[in-house]
XYZ file of C-alpha atoms in Angstrom:
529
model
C 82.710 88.257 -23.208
C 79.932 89.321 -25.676
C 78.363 91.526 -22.935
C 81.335 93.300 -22.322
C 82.332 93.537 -26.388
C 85.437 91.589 -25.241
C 88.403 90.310 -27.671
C 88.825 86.971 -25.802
C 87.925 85.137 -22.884
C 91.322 83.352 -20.769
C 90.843 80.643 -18.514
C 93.599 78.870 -16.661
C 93.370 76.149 -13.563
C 94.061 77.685 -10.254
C 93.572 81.407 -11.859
C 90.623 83.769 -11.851
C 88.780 83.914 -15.403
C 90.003 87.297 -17.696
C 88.616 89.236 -20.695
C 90.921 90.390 -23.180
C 89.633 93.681 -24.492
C 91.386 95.763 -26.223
C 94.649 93.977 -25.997
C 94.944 94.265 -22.174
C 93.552 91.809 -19.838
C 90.738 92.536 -17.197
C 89.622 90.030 -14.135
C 86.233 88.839 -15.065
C 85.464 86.465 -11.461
C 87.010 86.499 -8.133
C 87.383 82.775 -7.313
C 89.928 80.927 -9.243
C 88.983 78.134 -11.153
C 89.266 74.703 -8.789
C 91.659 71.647 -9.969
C 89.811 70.376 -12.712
C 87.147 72.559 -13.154
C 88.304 74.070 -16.536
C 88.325 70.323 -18.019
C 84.414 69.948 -16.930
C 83.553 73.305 -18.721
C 85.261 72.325 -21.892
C 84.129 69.238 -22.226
C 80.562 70.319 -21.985
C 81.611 72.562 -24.966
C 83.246 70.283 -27.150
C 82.231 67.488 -29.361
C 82.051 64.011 -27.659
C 85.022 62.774 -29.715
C 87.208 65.232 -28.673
C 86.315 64.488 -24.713
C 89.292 62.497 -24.162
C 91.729 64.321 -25.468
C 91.030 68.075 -24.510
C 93.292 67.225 -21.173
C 96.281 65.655 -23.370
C 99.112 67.257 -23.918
C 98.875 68.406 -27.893
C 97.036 71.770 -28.350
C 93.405 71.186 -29.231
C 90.836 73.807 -31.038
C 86.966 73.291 -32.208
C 83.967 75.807 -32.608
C 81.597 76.041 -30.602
C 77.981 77.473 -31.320
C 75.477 79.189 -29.176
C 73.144 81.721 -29.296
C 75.129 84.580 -29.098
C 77.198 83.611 -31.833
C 79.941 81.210 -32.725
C 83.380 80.819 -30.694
C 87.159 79.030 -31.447
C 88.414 77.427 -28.207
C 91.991 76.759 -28.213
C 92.921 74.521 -25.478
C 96.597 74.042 -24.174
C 98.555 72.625 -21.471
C 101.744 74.856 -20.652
C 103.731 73.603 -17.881
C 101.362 71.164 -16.418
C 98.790 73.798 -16.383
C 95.476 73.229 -18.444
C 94.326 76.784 -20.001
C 91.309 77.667 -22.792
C 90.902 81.285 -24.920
C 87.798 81.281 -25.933
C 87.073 84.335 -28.673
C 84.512 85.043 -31.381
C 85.085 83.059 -34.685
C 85.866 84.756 -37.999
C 83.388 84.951 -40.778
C 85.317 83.061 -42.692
C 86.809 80.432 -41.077
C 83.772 78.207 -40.898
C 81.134 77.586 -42.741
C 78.183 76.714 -40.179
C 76.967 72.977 -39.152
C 77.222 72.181 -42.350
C 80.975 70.803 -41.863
C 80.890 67.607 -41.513
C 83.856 66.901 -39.449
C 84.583 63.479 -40.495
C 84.415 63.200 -43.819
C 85.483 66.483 -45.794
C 86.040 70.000 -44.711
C 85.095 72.873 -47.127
C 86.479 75.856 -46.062
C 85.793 79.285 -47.224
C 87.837 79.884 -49.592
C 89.570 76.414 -50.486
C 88.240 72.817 -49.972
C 90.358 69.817 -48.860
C 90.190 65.768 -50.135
C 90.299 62.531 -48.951
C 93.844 62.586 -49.453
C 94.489 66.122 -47.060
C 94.883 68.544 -49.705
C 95.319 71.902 -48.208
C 92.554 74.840 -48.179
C 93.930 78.277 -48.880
C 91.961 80.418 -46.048
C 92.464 84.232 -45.865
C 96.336 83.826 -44.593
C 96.896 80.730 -46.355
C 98.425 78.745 -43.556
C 95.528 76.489 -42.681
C 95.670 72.852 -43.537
C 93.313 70.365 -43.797
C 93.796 66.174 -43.113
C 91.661 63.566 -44.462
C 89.423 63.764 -41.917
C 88.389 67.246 -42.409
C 90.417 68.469 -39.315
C 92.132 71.759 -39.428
C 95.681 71.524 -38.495
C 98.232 74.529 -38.265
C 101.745 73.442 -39.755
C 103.437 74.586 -36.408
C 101.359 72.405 -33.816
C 98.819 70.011 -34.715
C 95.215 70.966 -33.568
C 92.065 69.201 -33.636
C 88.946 71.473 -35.017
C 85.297 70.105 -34.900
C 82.250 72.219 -34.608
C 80.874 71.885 -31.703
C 76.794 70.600 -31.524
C 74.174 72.764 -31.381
C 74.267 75.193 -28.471
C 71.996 73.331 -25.190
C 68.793 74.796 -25.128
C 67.912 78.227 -23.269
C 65.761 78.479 -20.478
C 63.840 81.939 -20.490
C 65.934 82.977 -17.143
C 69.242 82.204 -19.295
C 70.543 78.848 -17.786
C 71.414 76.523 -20.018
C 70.021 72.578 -19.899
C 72.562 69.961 -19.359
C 72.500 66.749 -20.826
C 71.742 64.797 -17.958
C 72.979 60.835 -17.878
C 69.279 59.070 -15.958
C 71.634 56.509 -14.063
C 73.482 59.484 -11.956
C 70.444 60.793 -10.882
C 69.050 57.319 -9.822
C 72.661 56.432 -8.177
C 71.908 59.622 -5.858
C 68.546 59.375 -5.523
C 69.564 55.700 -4.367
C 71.346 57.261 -1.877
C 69.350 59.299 -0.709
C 66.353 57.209 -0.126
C 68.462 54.822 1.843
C 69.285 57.773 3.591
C 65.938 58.521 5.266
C 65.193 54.784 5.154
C 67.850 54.291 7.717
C 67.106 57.687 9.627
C 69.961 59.432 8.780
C 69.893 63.201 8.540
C 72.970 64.119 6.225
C 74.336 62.351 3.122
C 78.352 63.361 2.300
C 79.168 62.886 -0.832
C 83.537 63.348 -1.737
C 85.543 62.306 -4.455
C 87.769 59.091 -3.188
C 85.075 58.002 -0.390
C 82.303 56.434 -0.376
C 79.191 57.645 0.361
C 78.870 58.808 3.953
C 75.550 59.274 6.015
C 75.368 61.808 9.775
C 73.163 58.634 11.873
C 72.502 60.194 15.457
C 75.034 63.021 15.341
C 77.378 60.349 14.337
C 79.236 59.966 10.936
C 78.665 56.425 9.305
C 80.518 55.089 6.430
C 78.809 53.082 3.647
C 81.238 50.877 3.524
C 79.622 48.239 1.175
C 79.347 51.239 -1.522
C 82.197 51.928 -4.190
C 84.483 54.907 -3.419
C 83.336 57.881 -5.576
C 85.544 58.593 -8.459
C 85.407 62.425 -9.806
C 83.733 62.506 -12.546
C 80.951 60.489 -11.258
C 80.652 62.618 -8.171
C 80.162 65.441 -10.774
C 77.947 63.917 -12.733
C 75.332 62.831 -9.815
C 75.477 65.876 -7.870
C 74.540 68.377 -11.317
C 72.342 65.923 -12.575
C 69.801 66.623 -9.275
C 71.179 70.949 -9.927
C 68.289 73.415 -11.486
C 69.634 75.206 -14.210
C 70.607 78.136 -12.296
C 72.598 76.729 -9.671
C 74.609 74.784 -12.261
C 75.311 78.178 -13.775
C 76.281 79.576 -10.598
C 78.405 76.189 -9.316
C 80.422 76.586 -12.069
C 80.842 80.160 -11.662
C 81.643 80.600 -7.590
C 82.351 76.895 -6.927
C 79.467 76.508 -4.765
C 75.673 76.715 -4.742
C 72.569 76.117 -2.144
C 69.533 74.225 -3.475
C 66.280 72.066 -2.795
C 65.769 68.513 -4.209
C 62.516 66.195 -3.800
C 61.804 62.502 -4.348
C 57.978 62.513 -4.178
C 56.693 60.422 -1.537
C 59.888 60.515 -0.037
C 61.406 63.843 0.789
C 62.464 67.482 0.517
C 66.315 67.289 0.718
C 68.557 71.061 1.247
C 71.819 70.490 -0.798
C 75.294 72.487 -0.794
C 77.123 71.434 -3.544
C 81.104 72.559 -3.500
C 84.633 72.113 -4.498
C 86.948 71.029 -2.696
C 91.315 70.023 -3.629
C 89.637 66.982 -5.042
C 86.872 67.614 -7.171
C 82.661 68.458 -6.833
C 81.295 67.694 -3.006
C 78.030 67.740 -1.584
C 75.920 67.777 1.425
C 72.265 66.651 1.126
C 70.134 67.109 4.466
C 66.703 65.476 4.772
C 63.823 67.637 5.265
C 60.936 65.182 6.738
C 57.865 65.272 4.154
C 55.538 66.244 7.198
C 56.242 69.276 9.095
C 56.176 68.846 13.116
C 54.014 70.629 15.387
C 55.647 72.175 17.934
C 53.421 69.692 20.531
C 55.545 67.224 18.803
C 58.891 68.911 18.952
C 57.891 69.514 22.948
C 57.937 73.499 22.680
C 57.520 75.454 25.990
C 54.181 76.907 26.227
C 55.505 80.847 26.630
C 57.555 79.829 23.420
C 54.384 78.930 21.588
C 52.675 82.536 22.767
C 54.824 84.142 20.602
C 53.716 83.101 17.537
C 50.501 84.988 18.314
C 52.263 88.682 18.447
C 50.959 91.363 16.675
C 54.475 92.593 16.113
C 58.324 92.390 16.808
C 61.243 90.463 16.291
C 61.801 86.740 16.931
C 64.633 84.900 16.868
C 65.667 81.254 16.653
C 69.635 80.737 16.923
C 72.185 77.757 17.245
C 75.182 76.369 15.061
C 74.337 74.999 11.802
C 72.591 71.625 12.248
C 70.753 72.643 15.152
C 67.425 72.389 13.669
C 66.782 75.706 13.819
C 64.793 75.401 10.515
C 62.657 72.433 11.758
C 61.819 74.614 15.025
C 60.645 77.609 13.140
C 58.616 75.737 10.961
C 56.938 74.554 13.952
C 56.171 77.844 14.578
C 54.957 78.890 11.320
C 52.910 75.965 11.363
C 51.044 76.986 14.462
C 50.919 80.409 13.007
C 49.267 78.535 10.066
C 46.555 76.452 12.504
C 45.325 79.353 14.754
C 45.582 82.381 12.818
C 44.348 84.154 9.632
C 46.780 86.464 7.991
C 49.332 86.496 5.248
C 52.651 84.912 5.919
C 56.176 85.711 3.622
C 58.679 83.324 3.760
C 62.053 84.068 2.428
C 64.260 80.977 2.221
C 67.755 79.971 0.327
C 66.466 77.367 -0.331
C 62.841 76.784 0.243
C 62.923 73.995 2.850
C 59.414 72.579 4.448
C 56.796 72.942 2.099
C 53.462 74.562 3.831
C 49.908 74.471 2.424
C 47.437 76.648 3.475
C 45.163 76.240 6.382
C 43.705 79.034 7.909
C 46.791 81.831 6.497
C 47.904 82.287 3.302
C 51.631 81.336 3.084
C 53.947 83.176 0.380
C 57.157 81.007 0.029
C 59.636 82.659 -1.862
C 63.312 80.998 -2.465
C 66.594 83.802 -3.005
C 68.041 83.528 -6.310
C 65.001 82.114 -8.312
C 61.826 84.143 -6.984
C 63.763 87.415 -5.732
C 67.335 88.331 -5.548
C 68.532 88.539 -2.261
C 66.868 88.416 1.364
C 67.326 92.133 1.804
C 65.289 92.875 -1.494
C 62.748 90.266 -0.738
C 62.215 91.433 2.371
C 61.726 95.500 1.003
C 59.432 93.760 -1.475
C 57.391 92.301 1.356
C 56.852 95.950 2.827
C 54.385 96.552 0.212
C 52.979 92.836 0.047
C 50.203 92.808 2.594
C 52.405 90.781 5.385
C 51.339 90.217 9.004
C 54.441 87.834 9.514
C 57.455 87.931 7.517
C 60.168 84.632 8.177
C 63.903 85.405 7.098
C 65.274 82.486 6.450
C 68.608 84.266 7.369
C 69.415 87.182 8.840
C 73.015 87.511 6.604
C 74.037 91.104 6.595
C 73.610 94.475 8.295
C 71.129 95.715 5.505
C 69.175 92.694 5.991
C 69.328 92.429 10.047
C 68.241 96.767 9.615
C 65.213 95.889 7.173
C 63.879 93.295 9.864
C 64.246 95.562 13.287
C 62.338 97.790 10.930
C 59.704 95.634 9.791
C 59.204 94.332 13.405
C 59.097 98.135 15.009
C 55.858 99.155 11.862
C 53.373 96.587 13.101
C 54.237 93.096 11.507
C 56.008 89.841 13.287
C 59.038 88.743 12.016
C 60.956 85.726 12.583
C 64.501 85.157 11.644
C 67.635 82.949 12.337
C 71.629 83.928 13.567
C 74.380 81.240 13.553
C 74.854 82.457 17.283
C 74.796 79.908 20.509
C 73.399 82.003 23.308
C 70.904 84.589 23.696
C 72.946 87.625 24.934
C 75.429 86.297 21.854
C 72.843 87.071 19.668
C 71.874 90.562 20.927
C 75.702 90.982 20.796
C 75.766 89.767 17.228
C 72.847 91.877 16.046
C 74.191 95.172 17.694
C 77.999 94.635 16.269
C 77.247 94.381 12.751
C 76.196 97.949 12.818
C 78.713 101.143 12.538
C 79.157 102.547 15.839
C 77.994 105.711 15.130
C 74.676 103.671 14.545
C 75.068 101.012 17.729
C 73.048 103.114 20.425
C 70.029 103.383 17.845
C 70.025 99.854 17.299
C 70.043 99.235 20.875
C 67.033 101.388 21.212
C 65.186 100.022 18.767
C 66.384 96.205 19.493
C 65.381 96.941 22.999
C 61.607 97.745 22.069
C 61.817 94.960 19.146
C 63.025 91.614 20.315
C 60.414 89.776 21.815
C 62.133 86.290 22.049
C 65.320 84.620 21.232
C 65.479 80.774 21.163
C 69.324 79.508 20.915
C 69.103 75.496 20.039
C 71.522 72.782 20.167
C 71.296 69.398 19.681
C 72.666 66.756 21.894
C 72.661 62.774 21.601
C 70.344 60.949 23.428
C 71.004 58.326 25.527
C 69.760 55.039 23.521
C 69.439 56.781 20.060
C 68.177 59.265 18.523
C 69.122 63.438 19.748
C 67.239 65.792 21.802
C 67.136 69.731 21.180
C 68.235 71.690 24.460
C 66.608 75.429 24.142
C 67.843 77.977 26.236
C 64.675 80.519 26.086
C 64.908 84.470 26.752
C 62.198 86.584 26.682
C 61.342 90.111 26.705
C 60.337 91.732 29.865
C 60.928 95.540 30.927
C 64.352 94.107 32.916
C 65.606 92.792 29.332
C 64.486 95.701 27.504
C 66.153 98.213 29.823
C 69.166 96.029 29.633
C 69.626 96.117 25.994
C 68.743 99.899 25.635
C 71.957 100.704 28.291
C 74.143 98.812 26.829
C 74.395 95.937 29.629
C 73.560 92.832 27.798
C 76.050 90.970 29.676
C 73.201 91.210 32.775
C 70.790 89.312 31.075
C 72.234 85.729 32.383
C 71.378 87.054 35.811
C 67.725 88.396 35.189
C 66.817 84.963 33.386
C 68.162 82.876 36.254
C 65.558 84.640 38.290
C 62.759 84.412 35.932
C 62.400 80.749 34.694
C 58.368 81.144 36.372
C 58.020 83.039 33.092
C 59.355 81.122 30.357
C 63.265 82.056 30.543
C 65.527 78.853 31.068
C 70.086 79.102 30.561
C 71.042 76.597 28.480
C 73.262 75.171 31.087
C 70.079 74.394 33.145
C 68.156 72.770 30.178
C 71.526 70.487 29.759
C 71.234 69.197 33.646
C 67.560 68.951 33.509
C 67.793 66.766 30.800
C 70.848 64.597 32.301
C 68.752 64.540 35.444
C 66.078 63.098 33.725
C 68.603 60.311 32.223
C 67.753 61.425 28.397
C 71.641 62.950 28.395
C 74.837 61.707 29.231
C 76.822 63.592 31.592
C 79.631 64.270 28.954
C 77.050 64.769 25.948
C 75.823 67.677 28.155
C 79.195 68.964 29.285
C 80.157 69.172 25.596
C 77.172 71.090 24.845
C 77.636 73.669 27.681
C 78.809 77.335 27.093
C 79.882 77.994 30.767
C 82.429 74.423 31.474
C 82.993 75.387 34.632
C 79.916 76.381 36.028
C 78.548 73.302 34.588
C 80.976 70.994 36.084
C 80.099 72.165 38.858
C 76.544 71.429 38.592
C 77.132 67.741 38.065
C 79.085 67.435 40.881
C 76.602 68.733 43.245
C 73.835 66.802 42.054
C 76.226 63.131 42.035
C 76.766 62.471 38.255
C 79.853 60.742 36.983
C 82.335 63.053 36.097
C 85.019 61.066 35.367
C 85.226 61.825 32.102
C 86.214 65.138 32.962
C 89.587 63.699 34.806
C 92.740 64.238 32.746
C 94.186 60.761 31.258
C-alpha cells in the first residue's frame, strides 16, 4: 500500500488482495487468500486481547504500528465472509503508544473518564467507554494500538514471535522420523502426523490429530523470515531445515481447503558416494568432462538429488576446479576437498535459477549444477553454458531419456526447435532417468535407465528422430546404455524386485509383460479379478 501511495488495502477470504487508490480498486496478488488465512494475518497484527474476537461477528478496529507508519484495521464479517481494510491512520486520531488501552483514552482533541465520557475528535462522532475503547454510535468497535511493529531484518522480513514448544513438537517429529528410517513426514490439519516408510505411507497413530492452528504454528515456527513472508503471500514456499547432529530436512509448506500443510523430506547428514549408491562405471566417467550437458531425470521422489550429489561428490574427490551449485533449497551440504564448492540457494543468495546461472558466467565455473532446469530461459542459459567450455548438470521431472530430449526441445518456439536440436545434439553428454522401486524385504532400490552420447545419438537428435534412440541403446548396453525396462527385469531376476513392483515401474507394459513371461515369473497379478 505505502509503495504504491495507496488509499487502502482490502482483504477478503477466498478473494485476491486489492489497493484502493484513488477511489477505484486495483488487484494487488493473484492467489486468493485460503480459508482462514486472513484470520492468521490479523491476528499477528492485533493486540493479544483482541485475538479471540477478530473472527466474531461484531465489527472490530485497532492500530497497528510499523515502520512505515501507523495503520486502522477494520475487521468485519459480511455474510459469513471475514474481510480487513487496512489504510493509513489520521494524525489525529491517535496519539502514539502512549494510549494505554485499558485504563483511559486521551484523544486528540477530547479525553474520556472512567465513567465513558465522550471525546470530541475532528467529526465529533467518536466515543469513548471506560476502558478507553473507541466505539462508533452505529456499531460497536473495539480499538487498541497494536504493539510495537516485529523487528526488521535488513532483507525486509519481519521476525515472528515464535512459541519454543511448536518447534520442539516438529522437531519431535522429525527426529523420530529418521530414527525410524522414514524419508517423508506429512503434516495436515485433522490427521495425525504421517511418515513415507519404504515407499509406503504410515500413520502415527499413537499421535494426536493436528488441529489448525497448531499445524500453523509448528510449520512457521521452523520458516526463515522470508519464506514466511512469501507463505503468506502465494500460499506456498520451499525451504531447508537442520537439527544438528541429526539432519538437513527440504520442506514445502502449503495450503490446502483445511488450513497450513507440509512436507518435510530427510536429507541424510552424510552425502553417499556413488560406490555406495552402486553407480555404473560409464556413469561415473562423466563427471570428469571438460564440458556439456548432464542430466539426471525421474518423478519427484526419485532421488534424483541424492544421485547428483553423488556425482558432485566425486567431482569434489578427484578433481580441482570451482563448482556452482544453484539449489531451491540448498539440500546436501558439501565441504571442500580438493574443489571449491559455491552453494547458492534461489530466493535468499540470488533471485532465480536463470539469473544465478548468468551470474555464474562471469564466476570462474568449471561445473555449474542447476538444481532445476524450470523454464525455457533457464533450460537456453544451460545448453549455452555446456556448448562455451564448462560441465553442467541439471534435473527434468521427465521418466525416460528420449522424454527428456523431447521435453528439452518442446519448451522452445518452433521457429527456435531445429537450433536447439543442433546444439542439444553436440551438448548432451548423458541423461540418467531414475525411479525408485520397493525392495523385496525392505528398504527401495533405484532402477537407472542410462543413455549416452555417441555419434548414433547425436545424429539422432540433430534430425529430429529421437524416437530411434530406444533402438540404438538396445544395441549398445557394452557401452554404458541400459532401457529402463531391462534394469527392472535384471533386478527381478536377481530377486531384489517383485514381479509387480517392476511391472508398475515400467514405461512400455506390454513389452514388459512380455519379458516376465519368457523368463517364468509369476504374472498373476497381471490377470483381471
Amino acid at each position: 500500500m505505502v509503495s504504491n501511495k495507496a488509499d487502502a488495502v482490502r482483504l477478503a477470504d477466498g478473494d485476491i488482495a486489492h489497493i484502493i487508490k484513488g477511489g477505484t480498486q486495483h488487484p494487488l496478488t493473484r492467489q486468493p487468500l485460503a480459508d482462514g488465512q486472513l484470520l492468521l494475518l490479523l491476528r499477528e497484527m492485533a493486540p493479544a486481547e483482541l485475538a479471540n474476537s477478530l473472527g466474531a461477528a461484531d465489527p472490530v478496529e485497532f492500530v497497528y504500528a510499523n515502520g512505515d507508519g501507523r495503520f486502522v484495521t477494520k475487521v468485519t464479517r459480511e455474510d459469513g465472509t471475514l474481510r480487513a481494510t487496512v489504510s493509513a491512520a489520521p494524525a489525529n486520531a491517535f496519539t502514539a503508544p502512549s494510549i494505554d488501552p485499558v485504563s483511559s483514552t486521551n484523544g486528540s482533541n477530547g479525553s474520556n473518564g472512567s465513567n465513558g465520557s465522550h471525546g470530541n475528535g475532528a467529526n465529533g462522532s467518536a466515543h469513548y467507554n471506560g476502558n478507553g475503547h473507541m466505539q462508533s454510535p452505529a456499531k460497536p468497535m473495539s480499538v487498541h494500538v497494536a504493539p510495537a511493529a516485529p523487528n526488521v531484518e535488513s532483507n525486509g522480513a519481519s521476525s515472528r514471535p515464535a512459541d519454543p514448544r511448536s518447534k520442539e513438537e516438529i522437531e519431535t517429529l522429525l527426529r523420530l522420523l529418521v530414527s525410524k528410517g522414514g524419508s517423508d513426514l506429512h503434516l495436515r490439519v485433522g490427521e495425525p502426523p504421517v511418515i513415507r516408510l519404504h515407499g509406503e505411507l504410515m500413520r502415527l497413530e499413537d499421535r494426536p490429530r493436528l488441529d489448525r492452528e497448531v499445524l500453523h504454528a509448528m510449520v512457521s515456527s521452523i520458516m526463515p523470515d522470508r519464506n514466511y513472508e512469501e507463505f503468506m503471500i502465494s500460499n506456498d514456499t520451499d525451504f531447508a531445515h537442520e537439527i544438528a547432529g541429526v539432519a538437513r530436512f527440504r520442506a514445502n509448506a502449503f495450503r490446502d481447503h483445511k488450513g497450513t500443510g507440509a512436507v518435510l523430506r530427510v536429507i541424510p547428514a552424510t552425502v553417499a558416494t556413488v560406490e555406495e549408491m552402486g553407480i555404473s562405471p560409464e556413469v561415473q566417467n562423466l563427471c570428469y568432462l571438460t564440458k556439456g550437458l548432464v542430466l539426471v531425470t525421474g518423478p519427484t521422489g526419485s532421488g534424483k538429488s541424492t544421485t547428483l550429489c553423488a556425482l558432485i561428490d566425486l567431482v569434489n574427490r578427484s578433481r580441482n576446479d570451482h563448482v556452482i551449485t544453484i539449489e531451491d533449497p540448498i539440500e546436501f551440504v558439501h565441504q571442500n576437498k580438493k574443489c571449491i564448492i559455491t552453494q547458492r540457494q534461489v530466493g535468499v543468495h540470488t533471485e532465480s535459477f536463470k539469473t544465478a546461472l548468468r551470474a555464474a558466467l562471469r564466476e570462474d565455473p568449471d561445473i555449474v549444477l542447476v538444481g532445476e532446469l524450470r523454464d525455457l530461459e533457464t533450460i537456453s542459459i544451460a545448453l549455452e553454458t555446456a556448448e562455451t567450455g564448462h560441465l553442467v548438470f541439471g534435473t527434468l521431472h521427465t521418466t525416460t531419456a528420449v522424454g527428456t530430449i523431447d521435453r528439452v526441445i518442446d519448451q522452445f518456439p518452433a521457429d527456435r526447435q531445429e537450433q536447439i536440436r543442433v546444439m542439444l545434439a553436440d551438448s548432451l553428454k548423458g541423461v540418467i532417468s531414475q525411479t525408485l522401486c520397493k525392495k523385496v524385504g525392505g528398504g527401495r532400490v533405484a532402477a537407472r535407465e542410462i543413455l549416452l552420447s555417441v555419434p548414433a545419438v547425436s545424429n539422432l537428435i540433430r534430425e529430429g528422430k529421437a524416437f530411434q534412440i530406444p533402438s540404438v541403446m538396445q544395441t549398445s548396453r557394452k557401452l554404458g546404455m541400459i532401457q529402463l525396462g531391462d534394469v527392472l527385469i535384471d533386478l527381478v531376476d536377481q530377486g531384489l524386485v517383485e514381479p509387480k513392483e517392476a511391472f508398475m515401474k515400467a514405461t512400455d507394459k506390454a513389452s514388459f509383460m512380455a519379458m516376465l513371461k519368457n523368463r517364468g515369473h509369476d504374472i498373476n497379478f497381471a490377470v483381471a479379478q
